């Protein structure tokens, strides 16, 4: 039986380690490039497909929040049937979780607030979006940008789980702690993660 010379075995081992390192680096990059997010909620799973090309700063901010665990344990605190469901700011006891940063408005990206689209919530200041977002449960063209008037930045869509969105939409609500349309029984994001 013939054995390979030592230097050949060593060369093969180094080549193997190099290839393994390249593969690991590629898989890490692939993980960072993933633009689908799973929201595991107390009503079921919603999968979002994000649009980094049309809303790059919004998507980057959203993914940083997802990766940091910011959304885990937060509630859908505003649920309006026939309009939208909103989350990303309050826990089950309606304690506010402040967003760590704000992002500029990117609503002039030709994306519309149609049924199943995901958009950033904000105050009157167009650049005040931080962590709160909503899922449109019907077409809401009045939320879109118009010439000279920013709208609400759409940055993704529901890829699967629209039936969960519909179930959340029909959750009984009340007014509590100065907030309107709060689900009587909290609906929580138990875990948000990239797929």
Short mmCIF file of C-alpha atoms in Angstrom, two decimals, residues 28-97:
data_model
loop_
_atom_site.label_atom_id
_atom_site.label_comp_id
_atom_site.label_asym_id
_atom_site.label_seq_id
_atom_site.Cartn_x
_atom_site.Cartn_y
_atom_site.Cartn_z
CA UNK A 28 -22.09 33.84 7.62
CA UNK A 29 -22.52 36.32 4.76
CA UNK A 30 -25.57 34.41 3.52
CA UNK A 31 -27.10 34.61 7.02
CA UNK A 32 -26.52 38.37 7.10
CA UNK A 33 -28.11 38.72 3.65
CA UNK A 34 -31.30 36.92 4.61
CA UNK A 35 -34.29 39.19 4.24
CA UNK A 36 -37.06 36.97 5.58
CA UNK A 37 -38.12 37.25 9.20
CA UNK A 38 -40.30 34.91 11.20
CA UNK A 39 -42.56 36.42 13.84
CA UNK A 40 -43.64 33.68 16.23
CA UNK A 41 -46.72 35.05 18.00
CA UNK A 42 -49.18 33.75 20.57
CA UNK A 43 -51.65 33.36 17.67
CA UNK A 44 -49.30 31.61 15.24
CA UNK A 45 -46.40 32.29 12.88
CA UNK A 46 -46.11 35.16 10.40
CA UNK A 47 -43.25 35.20 7.89
CA UNK A 48 -42.21 38.56 6.41
CA UNK A 49 -40.32 39.10 3.18
CA UNK A 50 -38.37 42.38 3.29
CA UNK A 51 -37.40 44.82 0.50
CA UNK A 52 -33.82 46.00 1.18
CA UNK A 53 -33.43 47.42 -2.34
CA UNK A 54 -36.42 49.76 -2.01
CA UNK A 55 -36.12 50.63 1.70
CA UNK A 56 -32.46 49.97 2.64
CA UNK A 57 -32.22 52.02 5.83
CA UNK A 58 -35.59 50.84 7.12
CA UNK A 59 -34.78 47.18 6.47
CA UNK A 60 -31.29 47.50 8.01
CA UNK A 61 -32.79 49.07 11.14
CA UNK A 62 -35.53 46.42 11.35
CA UNK A 63 -33.03 43.58 11.00
CA UNK A 64 -30.76 45.07 13.70
CA UNK A 65 -33.76 45.12 16.03
CA UNK A 66 -34.70 41.54 15.12
CA UNK A 67 -31.12 40.31 15.62
CA UNK A 68 -30.86 42.04 19.01
CA UNK A 69 -34.07 40.43 20.31
CA UNK A 70 -35.79 43.82 20.63
CA UNK A 71 -39.18 42.52 19.42
CA UNK A 72 -39.28 39.40 21.61
CA UNK A 73 -42.06 39.80 24.18
CA UNK A 74 -43.64 42.88 22.60
CA UNK A 75 -47.38 43.01 21.93
CA UNK A 76 -49.65 43.94 19.08
CA UNK A 77 -50.82 47.00 20.98
CA UNK A 78 -53.04 48.58 18.31
CA UNK A 79 -55.48 46.43 16.36
CA UNK A 80 -58.01 48.11 14.08
CA UNK A 81 -60.26 45.75 12.07
CA UNK A 82 -60.42 46.64 8.40
CA UNK A 83 -57.28 48.76 8.69
CA UNK A 84 -54.10 47.33 10.27
CA UNK A 85 -52.40 45.61 13.22
CA UNK A 86 -49.46 47.39 14.90
CA UNK A 87 -46.61 46.22 17.12
CA UNK A 88 -43.04 47.02 18.08
CA UNK A 89 -43.39 49.44 20.97
CA UNK A 90 -45.14 48.01 24.02
CA UNK A 91 -44.99 44.86 26.11
CA UNK A 92 -47.98 42.94 27.53
CA UNK A 93 -48.33 45.44 30.41
CA UNK A 94 -48.17 48.34 27.92
CA UNK A 95 -44.76 49.49 29.11
CA UNK A 96 -43.18 51.48 26.29
CA UNK A 97 -39.94 50.12 24.81
#
